[in-house]
């Protein structure tokens, strides 16, 4: 009998965990992912990364509500950075952005951009009820009969093995950073619940969000129109050489002004509705932008807040540019240089007139001489 001994080396696990012996598993922190994602074929287009990210976003809705992140329609929204998504998904930035985009495209998350370096606003949609698939037809309003899960609304609990509190995704806002990180996030574990209640001592007024929506296609069209109006592609090289990065800065400010979903904007101490701001910016031409760049160059040392100055100058350019150049010409007409130039032009006109008179007189004299000569010849004959 031949005995074959296995040469395979049994690899020891990296960590040695304790066994469950009862219901103590209910005391730990778990991430809640809707079980319907795994059982309903409608969600098969999404992957595990999307399921996990939705679970984290859904978990943070309660904290956002307590913080006061509620819009005018009473809808709670989440502010969460891509960096935090990378951390919990353990992936690259591109993968995190792609995962979020998939949730947005699917309809489980609605995203609104705020610009100016601020994190996007995210609305986490309710997975329990959904509308019929939105048709691409323009005549279809995209609304259908509400579908409700009645039997399989269970929750699949996926344990997140974390060694400490610091690995829990921190809800971040671009507007405020907590001063005390120890008290910023506190997890209270409740028996027989797989939910994490998030509380904190952060302060600050709730941010108001415009409920008019954010249309990415409209923003793209506005940007394209701005580029066309100011001849961005044709003039950018010359403007950059003459004004350094000022041209690109003005372009970015213009995009922010038309893309902002605010009800109004304070410009120079006056409150203007957003629709008027957008309309005014979309009417700007290359001449207006060049005029603003010239004004900035002339007053660079006097400007304390460059962005506010840019906004005010761009907004007022259509109404101030013509008056500015008219006054400039009027001012030049009263300078000594203008006076000397006007006198010189008058002398030139006088000299030209005298030359013409002299030429005419010489012609007349020549004609008279010719007539006298002819008369003399006729008399002699």
CSV table of C-alpha atoms in Angstrom, one decimal:
chain,number,residue,atom,x,y,z
A,1,UNK,CA,0.0,0.0,0.0
A,2,UNK,CA,1.3,3.4,-1.0
A,3,UNK,CA,0.7,6.3,1.3
A,4,UNK,CA,0.7,9.7,-0.3
A,5,UNK,CA,1.4,12.5,2.1
A,6,UNK,CA,0.0,15.9,1.2
A,7,UNK,CA,2.6,18.6,0.7
A,8,UNK,CA,0.1,21.4,0.9
A,9,UNK,CA,0.9,23.8,3.7
A,10,UNK,CA,-2.2,25.0,5.6
A,11,UNK,CA,-2.1,28.7,5.7
A,12,UNK,CA,-3.0,30.3,9.0
A,13,UNK,CA,-5.6,33.1,8.9
A,14,UNK,CA,-4.3,36.6,9.4
A,15,UNK,CA,-6.5,37.2,12.5
A,16,UNK,CA,-7.9,34.9,15.2
A,17,UNK,CA,-11.6,35.8,15.9
A,18,UNK,CA,-13.9,34.5,18.5
A,19,UNK,CA,-16.9,32.3,17.7
A,20,UNK,CA,-20.5,33.4,18.1
A,21,UNK,CA,-22.3,31.6,20.8
A,22,UNK,CA,-25.6,33.4,20.9
A,23,UNK,CA,-27.4,36.6,19.9
A,24,UNK,CA,-24.4,38.8,20.8
A,25,UNK,CA,-23.9,39.5,17.0
A,26,UNK,CA,-26.9,41.9,17.3
A,27,UNK,CA,-24.8,44.2,19.4
A,28,UNK,CA,-22.2,45.0,16.7
A,29,UNK,CA,-22.2,47.5,14.0
A,30,UNK,CA,-23.6,46.4,10.6
A,31,UNK,CA,-24.2,48.0,7.3
A,32,UNK,CA,-27.7,47.7,6.1
A,33,UNK,CA,-28.1,46.9,2.4
A,34,UNK,CA,-31.7,46.3,1.0
A,35,UNK,CA,-32.1,42.6,0.3
A,36,UNK,CA,-34.3,43.5,-2.7
A,37,UNK,CA,-31.2,44.6,-4.5
A,38,UNK,CA,-30.1,40.9,-4.6
A,39,UNK,CA,-33.5,39.4,-5.3
A,40,UNK,CA,-35.1,41.8,-7.8
A,41,UNK,CA,-33.8,41.5,-11.4
A,42,UNK,CA,-34.4,45.2,-11.9
A,43,UNK,CA,-31.3,45.9,-9.9
A,44,UNK,CA,-29.0,43.4,-11.7
A,45,UNK,CA,-27.4,46.3,-13.7
A,46,UNK,CA,-25.9,47.5,-10.4
A,47,UNK,CA,-22.9,45.8,-8.8
A,48,UNK,CA,-21.8,45.1,-5.3
A,49,UNK,CA,-20.0,48.4,-5.0
A,50,UNK,CA,-23.2,50.3,-5.8
A,51,UNK,CA,-25.1,48.3,-3.2
A,52,UNK,CA,-22.5,49.0,-0.5
A,53,UNK,CA,-22.3,52.7,-1.4
A,54,UNK,CA,-26.1,53.0,-1.2
A,55,UNK,CA,-26.0,51.3,2.2
A,56,UNK,CA,-23.6,53.9,3.5
A,57,UNK,CA,-25.5,56.8,2.0
A,58,UNK,CA,-28.8,55.5,3.3
A,59,UNK,CA,-27.3,55.2,6.8
A,60,UNK,CA,-26.2,58.8,6.8
A,61,UNK,CA,-29.6,60.2,5.9
A,62,UNK,CA,-30.7,60.1,9.6
A,63,UNK,CA,-27.6,62.1,10.7
A,64,UNK,CA,-28.2,64.6,8.0
A,65,UNK,CA,-31.7,65.1,9.1
A,66,UNK,CA,-30.6,65.8,12.7
A,67,UNK,CA,-28.0,68.2,11.4
A,68,UNK,CA,-30.8,70.2,9.6
A,69,UNK,CA,-29.8,69.4,6.0
A,70,UNK,CA,-33.3,69.6,4.7
A,71,UNK,CA,-34.4,71.6,1.7
A,72,UNK,CA,-37.6,73.7,1.2
A,73,UNK,CA,-39.6,70.6,0.2
A,74,UNK,CA,-38.7,68.8,3.4
A,75,UNK,CA,-36.3,66.4,1.6
A,76,UNK,CA,-33.2,65.4,3.5
A,77,UNK,CA,-29.9,65.5,1.7
A,78,UNK,CA,-26.4,64.2,2.3
A,79,UNK,CA,-23.1,65.9,1.8
A,80,UNK,CA,-20.4,63.3,1.5
A,81,UNK,CA,-17.0,63.8,-0.2
A,82,UNK,CA,-15.6,61.5,-2.9
A,83,UNK,CA,-12.6,61.0,-0.6
A,84,UNK,CA,-14.8,59.5,2.0
A,85,UNK,CA,-16.4,57.2,-0.5
A,86,UNK,CA,-12.9,56.0,-1.6
A,87,UNK,CA,-12.1,55.3,2.0
A,88,UNK,CA,-15.1,53.0,2.7
A,89,UNK,CA,-15.0,51.3,-0.7
A,90,UNK,CA,-11.2,51.0,-0.6
A,91,UNK,CA,-10.9,52.0,-4.3
A,92,UNK,CA,-9.5,54.7,-6.5
A,93,UNK,CA,-11.1,58.1,-7.0
A,94,UNK,CA,-12.2,57.2,-10.5
A,95,UNK,CA,-13.9,54.0,-9.2
A,96,UNK,CA,-15.7,56.0,-6.4
A,97,UNK,CA,-16.9,58.6,-8.9
A,98,UNK,CA,-18.1,55.9,-11.3
A,99,UNK,CA,-19.9,54.0,-8.6
A,100,UNK,CA,-21.7,57.2,-7.5
A,101,UNK,CA,-22.6,58.0,-11.1
A,102,UNK,CA,-24.1,54.6,-11.6
A,103,UNK,CA,-26.4,55.2,-8.6
A,104,UNK,CA,-27.3,58.6,-10.0
A,105,UNK,CA,-28.0,57.2,-13.5
A,106,UNK,CA,-30.1,54.4,-12.0
A,107,UNK,CA,-32.2,56.9,-10.0
A,108,UNK,CA,-31.4,55.7,-6.5
A,109,UNK,CA,-29.4,58.9,-5.8
A,110,UNK,CA,-30.0,62.5,-7.1
A,111,UNK,CA,-27.0,64.8,-7.3
A,112,UNK,CA,-26.9,68.5,-7.3
A,113,UNK,CA,-23.6,70.4,-7.8
A,114,UNK,CA,-22.9,73.5,-5.9
A,115,UNK,CA,-19.6,74.6,-7.5
A,116,UNK,CA,-16.9,76.8,-5.9
A,117,UNK,CA,-15.1,73.8,-4.5
A,118,UNK,CA,-18.0,72.6,-2.4
A,119,UNK,CA,-19.1,68.9,-2.2
A,120,UNK,CA,-22.1,67.8,-4.2
A,121,UNK,CA,-25.5,67.5,-2.5
A,122,UNK,CA,-26.9,64.0,-2.6
A,123,UNK,CA,-30.5,63.0,-2.3
A,124,UNK,CA,-30.8,59.3,-1.3
A,125,UNK,CA,-34.0,57.9,-2.9
A,126,UNK,CA,-36.4,55.5,-1.2
A,127,UNK,CA,-35.8,52.0,-2.7
A,128,UNK,CA,-39.2,50.7,-1.3
A,129,UNK,CA,-41.3,52.4,-3.8
A,130,UNK,CA,-40.3,53.2,-7.3
A,131,UNK,CA,-41.8,54.6,-10.5
A,132,UNK,CA,-42.0,52.8,-13.8
A,133,UNK,CA,-38.9,52.9,-15.9
A,134,UNK,CA,-38.5,56.3,-17.5
A,135,UNK,CA,-39.0,56.2,-21.2
A,136,UNK,CA,-36.7,58.1,-23.6
A,137,UNK,CA,-39.7,59.4,-25.5
A,138,UNK,CA,-40.3,63.2,-25.2
A,139,UNK,CA,-44.1,62.6,-25.1
A,140,UNK,CA,-43.8,60.3,-22.1
A,141,UNK,CA,-43.8,62.1,-18.8
A,142,UNK,CA,-41.8,59.4,-17.2
A,143,UNK,CA,-44.5,58.7,-14.5
A,144,UNK,CA,-46.0,55.2,-14.0
A,145,UNK,CA,-47.9,53.2,-11.5
A,146,UNK,CA,-46.2,53.0,-8.1
A,147,UNK,CA,-44.7,49.6,-7.4
A,148,UNK,CA,-44.4,48.6,-3.7
A,149,UNK,CA,-42.4,45.7,-2.3
A,150,UNK,CA,-44.6,43.9,0.2
A,151,UNK,CA,-42.9,40.6,0.9
A,152,UNK,CA,-39.2,40.9,0.3
A,153,UNK,CA,-38.4,44.2,2.0
A,154,UNK,CA,-36.0,42.5,4.3
A,155,UNK,CA,-32.5,43.8,5.0
A,156,UNK,CA,-29.4,41.9,4.3
A,157,UNK,CA,-26.9,42.7,7.1
A,158,UNK,CA,-23.3,42.8,5.9
A,159,UNK,CA,-20.8,43.0,8.8
A,160,UNK,CA,-18.1,45.6,8.4
A,161,UNK,CA,-15.0,44.5,10.2
A,162,UNK,CA,-13.6,47.7,11.6
A,163,UNK,CA,-11.0,48.0,14.4
A,164,UNK,CA,-12.0,51.4,15.5
A,165,UNK,CA,-14.3,54.3,15.3
A,166,UNK,CA,-12.1,56.3,13.1
A,167,UNK,CA,-12.7,54.0,10.1
A,168,UNK,CA,-16.4,54.8,10.0
A,169,UNK,CA,-17.1,57.1,7.1
A,170,UNK,CA,-17.1,60.7,8.3
A,171,UNK,CA,-19.8,62.9,6.9
A,172,UNK,CA,-18.0,66.0,5.6
A,173,UNK,CA,-19.2,69.4,4.5
A,174,UNK,CA,-17.1,71.8,2.5
A,175,UNK,CA,-18.5,74.6,4.5
A,176,UNK,CA,-17.6,73.5,8.0
A,177,UNK,CA,-15.0,71.3,9.7
A,178,UNK,CA,-15.6,70.1,13.2
A,179,UNK,CA,-13.3,71.5,15.8
A,180,UNK,CA,-13.5,68.5,18.1
A,181,UNK,CA,-13.1,65.3,16.1
A,182,UNK,CA,-13.6,63.2,19.3
A,183,UNK,CA,-17.1,64.5,19.9
A,184,UNK,CA,-18.0,65.0,16.2
A,185,UNK,CA,-19.1,61.4,15.7
A,186,UNK,CA,-20.5,59.2,18.4
A,187,UNK,CA,-21.9,55.7,17.7
A,188,UNK,CA,-24.6,54.5,20.1
A,189,UNK,CA,-25.1,50.7,19.8
A,190,UNK,CA,-28.7,49.6,20.6
A,191,UNK,CA,-29.5,46.0,21.4
A,192,UNK,CA,-31.5,44.1,18.7
A,193,UNK,CA,-30.9,46.8,16.1
A,194,UNK,CA,-28.4,46.8,13.2
A,195,UNK,CA,-28.6,50.6,12.9
A,196,UNK,CA,-26.0,53.1,13.8
A,197,UNK,CA,-27.4,56.3,15.3
A,198,UNK,CA,-25.1,59.2,14.6
A,199,UNK,CA,-25.1,62.1,16.9
A,200,UNK,CA,-22.7,65.0,17.4
A,201,UNK,CA,-22.2,68.4,18.8
A,202,UNK,CA,-21.7,70.2,15.5
A,203,UNK,CA,-23.3,73.6,15.1
A,204,UNK,CA,-24.4,75.8,12.2
A,205,UNK,CA,-27.5,76.8,10.4
A,206,UNK,CA,-29.0,74.4,7.9
A,207,UNK,CA,-28.0,75.1,4.4
A,208,UNK,CA,-30.8,76.1,2.1
A,209,UNK,CA,-31.0,74.3,-1.2
A,210,UNK,CA,-32.9,75.5,-4.2
A,211,UNK,CA,-35.4,72.9,-5.2
A,212,UNK,CA,-35.6,73.9,-8.9
A,213,UNK,CA,-33.3,71.1,-9.8
A,214,UNK,CA,-29.9,70.8,-11.6
A,215,UNK,CA,-29.9,69.9,-15.3
A,216,UNK,CA,-26.5,68.8,-16.5
A,217,UNK,CA,-27.5,69.3,-20.2
A,218,UNK,CA,-28.6,72.9,-19.5
A,219,UNK,CA,-25.3,73.6,-17.8
A,220,UNK,CA,-23.3,72.2,-20.7
A,221,UNK,CA,-25.3,74.3,-23.1
A,222,UNK,CA,-24.7,77.4,-21.1
A,223,UNK,CA,-20.9,76.7,-20.9
A,224,UNK,CA,-20.9,76.2,-24.7
A,225,UNK,CA,-22.7,79.4,-25.2
A,226,UNK,CA,-20.3,81.4,-23.0
A,227,UNK,CA,-17.3,80.0,-24.9
A,228,UNK,CA,-18.9,80.9,-28.2
A,229,UNK,CA,-19.9,84.4,-27.0
A,230,UNK,CA,-16.4,85.3,-25.8
A,231,UNK,CA,-14.5,83.4,-28.5
A,232,UNK,CA,-12.9,81.3,-25.8
A,233,UNK,CA,-11.0,78.9,-28.1
A,234,UNK,CA,-9.9,81.6,-30.6
A,235,UNK,CA,-8.9,84.3,-28.1
A,236,UNK,CA,-7.6,82.3,-25.1
A,237,UNK,CA,-4.0,82.2,-26.2
A,238,UNK,CA,-3.8,86.0,-26.8
A,239,UNK,CA,-5.6,86.8,-23.6
A,240,UNK,CA,-3.4,84.5,-21.5
A,241,UNK,CA,-0.3,86.1,-23.0
A,242,UNK,CA,-1.6,89.6,-22.2
A,243,UNK,CA,-3.5,89.0,-18.9
A,244,UNK,CA,-1.9,85.8,-17.6
A,245,UNK,CA,-4.6,83.6,-16.0
A,246,UNK,CA,-7.1,86.4,-15.6
A,247,UNK,CA,-9.1,85.3,-18.7
A,248,UNK,CA,-9.5,81.7,-17.3
A,249,UNK,CA,-10.5,83.0,-13.9
A,250,UNK,CA,-13.2,85.2,-15.4
A,251,UNK,CA,-14.5,82.3,-17.5
A,252,UNK,CA,-14.8,80.1,-14.4
A,253,UNK,CA,-16.6,82.9,-12.5
A,254,UNK,CA,-19.1,83.2,-15.4
A,255,UNK,CA,-19.7,79.4,-15.3
A,256,UNK,CA,-20.3,79.5,-11.6
A,257,UNK,CA,-22.8,82.4,-12.0
A,258,UNK,CA,-24.9,80.6,-14.6
A,259,UNK,CA,-24.7,77.2,-13.0
A,260,UNK,CA,-25.5,78.2,-9.4
A,261,UNK,CA,-28.9,77.0,-8.2
A,262,UNK,CA,-29.6,79.9,-5.9
A,263,UNK,CA,-32.7,82.1,-5.6
A,264,UNK,CA,-30.7,85.3,-5.7
A,265,UNK,CA,-27.2,86.8,-5.5
A,266,UNK,CA,-26.0,89.8,-3.7
A,267,UNK,CA,-23.9,92.0,-6.1
A,268,UNK,CA,-22.5,95.3,-4.9
A,269,UNK,CA,-25.0,95.3,-2.0
A,270,UNK,CA,-28.1,94.7,-4.2
A,271,UNK,CA,-30.0,91.4,-4.3
A,272,UNK,CA,-30.6,90.2,-7.9
A,273,UNK,CA,-32.7,87.1,-8.8
A,274,UNK,CA,-30.7,84.2,-10.2
A,275,UNK,CA,-32.6,84.2,-13.5
A,276,UNK,CA,-31.5,87.8,-14.2
A,277,UNK,CA,-27.9,87.0,-13.2
A,278,UNK,CA,-27.8,84.0,-15.6
A,279,UNK,CA,-29.4,86.1,-18.4
A,280,UNK,CA,-26.9,88.9,-18.0
A,281,UNK,CA,-23.9,86.6,-18.0
A,282,UNK,CA,-25.1,84.7,-21.1
A,283,UNK,CA,-25.3,88.1,-22.9
A,284,UNK,CA,-21.6,88.9,-22.4
A,285,UNK,CA,-19.4,89.1,-25.4
A,286,UNK,CA,-15.6,89.1,-25.9
A,287,UNK,CA,-15.6,92.9,-25.8
A,288,UNK,CA,-17.2,92.8,-22.3
A,289,UNK,CA,-14.6,90.3,-21.0
A,290,UNK,CA,-11.8,92.4,-22.4
A,291,UNK,CA,-13.2,95.5,-20.9
A,292,UNK,CA,-13.4,93.8,-17.5
A,293,UNK,CA,-9.8,92.5,-17.8
A,294,UNK,CA,-8.7,96.0,-18.6
A,295,UNK,CA,-10.5,97.5,-15.6
A,296,UNK,CA,-8.9,94.9,-13.3
A,297,UNK,CA,-5.5,95.7,-14.7
A,298,UNK,CA,-6.0,99.4,-14.1
A,299,UNK,CA,-7.4,98.9,-10.5
A,300,UNK,CA,-5.4,95.9,-9.4
A,301,UNK,CA,-3.8,97.6,-6.4
A,302,UNK,CA,-7.2,98.8,-5.1
A,303,UNK,CA,-9.1,95.5,-5.3
A,304,UNK,CA,-9.5,93.8,-1.9
A,305,UNK,CA,-11.9,91.0,-2.9
A,306,UNK,CA,-11.0,89.9,-6.4
A,307,UNK,CA,-13.9,87.5,-6.8
A,308,UNK,CA,-16.6,90.0,-5.8
A,309,UNK,CA,-15.0,92.6,-8.0
A,310,UNK,CA,-15.1,90.1,-11.0
A,311,UNK,CA,-18.7,89.2,-10.3
A,312,UNK,CA,-19.8,92.9,-10.1
A,313,UNK,CA,-17.7,93.9,-13.1
A,314,UNK,CA,-19.1,91.1,-15.3
A,315,UNK,CA,-22.7,91.6,-14.2
A,316,UNK,CA,-22.5,95.4,-14.8
A,317,UNK,CA,-20.4,95.2,-18.0
A,318,UNK,CA,-23.3,95.5,-20.4
A,319,UNK,CA,-24.5,98.7,-18.8
A,320,UNK,CA,-21.2,100.3,-18.0
A,321,UNK,CA,-18.9,99.6,-20.9
A,322,UNK,CA,-20.4,102.0,-23.4
A,323,UNK,CA,-20.6,104.8,-20.8
A,324,UNK,CA,-17.0,104.2,-19.8
A,325,UNK,CA,-15.6,104.5,-23.3
A,326,UNK,CA,-17.9,107.6,-24.0
A,327,UNK,CA,-16.5,109.3,-20.9
A,328,UNK,CA,-13.0,108.3,-21.9
A,329,UNK,CA,-13.3,109.9,-25.3
A,330,UNK,CA,-14.9,112.9,-23.8
A,331,UNK,CA,-12.1,113.2,-21.3
A,332,UNK,CA,-9.5,112.8,-24.1
A,333,UNK,CA,-11.1,115.7,-26.0
A,334,UNK,CA,-10.3,118.1,-23.2
A,335,UNK,CA,-6.7,117.2,-22.7
A,336,UNK,CA,-3.8,119.3,-24.0
A,337,UNK,CA,-2.7,116.5,-26.4
A,338,UNK,CA,-6.2,116.4,-27.9
A,339,UNK,CA,-6.1,120.2,-28.3
A,340,UNK,CA,-2.7,120.2,-30.1
A,341,UNK,CA,-3.9,117.4,-32.3
A,342,UNK,CA,-7.1,119.2,-33.2
A,343,UNK,CA,-5.1,122.4,-34.0
A,344,UNK,CA,-2.7,120.5,-36.2
A,345,UNK,CA,-5.6,118.9,-38.1
A,346,UNK,CA,-7.1,122.4,-38.5
A,347,UNK,CA,-3.8,123.8,-39.9
A,348,UNK,CA,-3.6,120.8,-42.3
A,349,UNK,CA,-7.1,121.5,-43.6
A,350,UNK,CA,-6.3,125.2,-44.0
A,351,UNK,CA,-3.2,124.4,-45.9
A,352,UNK,CA,-5.0,122.0,-48.2
A,353,UNK,CA,-7.7,124.6,-48.8
A,354,UNK,CA,-5.1,127.3,-49.6
A,355,UNK,CA,-3.3,125.0,-52.0
A,356,UNK,CA,-6.5,124.3,-53.8
A,357,UNK,CA,-7.3,128.0,-54.1
A,358,UNK,CA,-3.8,128.7,-55.4
A,359,UNK,CA,-4.1,125.9,-57.9
A,360,UNK,CA,-7.4,127.3,-59.1
A,361,UNK,CA,-6.1,130.8,-59.4
A,362,UNK,CA,-3.1,129.6,-61.4
A,363,UNK,CA,-5.4,127.8,-63.8
A,364,UNK,CA,-7.5,130.9,-64.2
A,365,UNK,CA,-4.4,133.0,-64.9
A,366,UNK,CA,-3.1,130.5,-67.3
A,367,UNK,CA,-6.5,130.4,-69.1
A,368,UNK,CA,-6.5,134.3,-69.4
A,369,UNK,CA,-3.0,134.3,-70.8
A,370,UNK,CA,-4.0,131.8,-73.3
A,371,UNK,CA,-7.1,133.8,-74.4
A,372,UNK,CA,-5.1,137.0,-74.7
A,373,UNK,CA,-2.5,135.3,-76.9
A,374,UNK,CA,-5.2,133.9,-79.1
A,375,UNK,CA,-6.8,137.3,-79.5
A,376,UNK,CA,-3.4,138.9,-80.4
A,377,UNK,CA,-2.8,136.3,-83.1
A,378,UNK,CA,-6.3,136.9,-84.5
A,379,UNK,CA,-5.8,140.7,-84.7
A,380,UNK,CA,-2.5,140.3,-86.5
A,381,UNK,CA,-4.0,138.1,-89.1
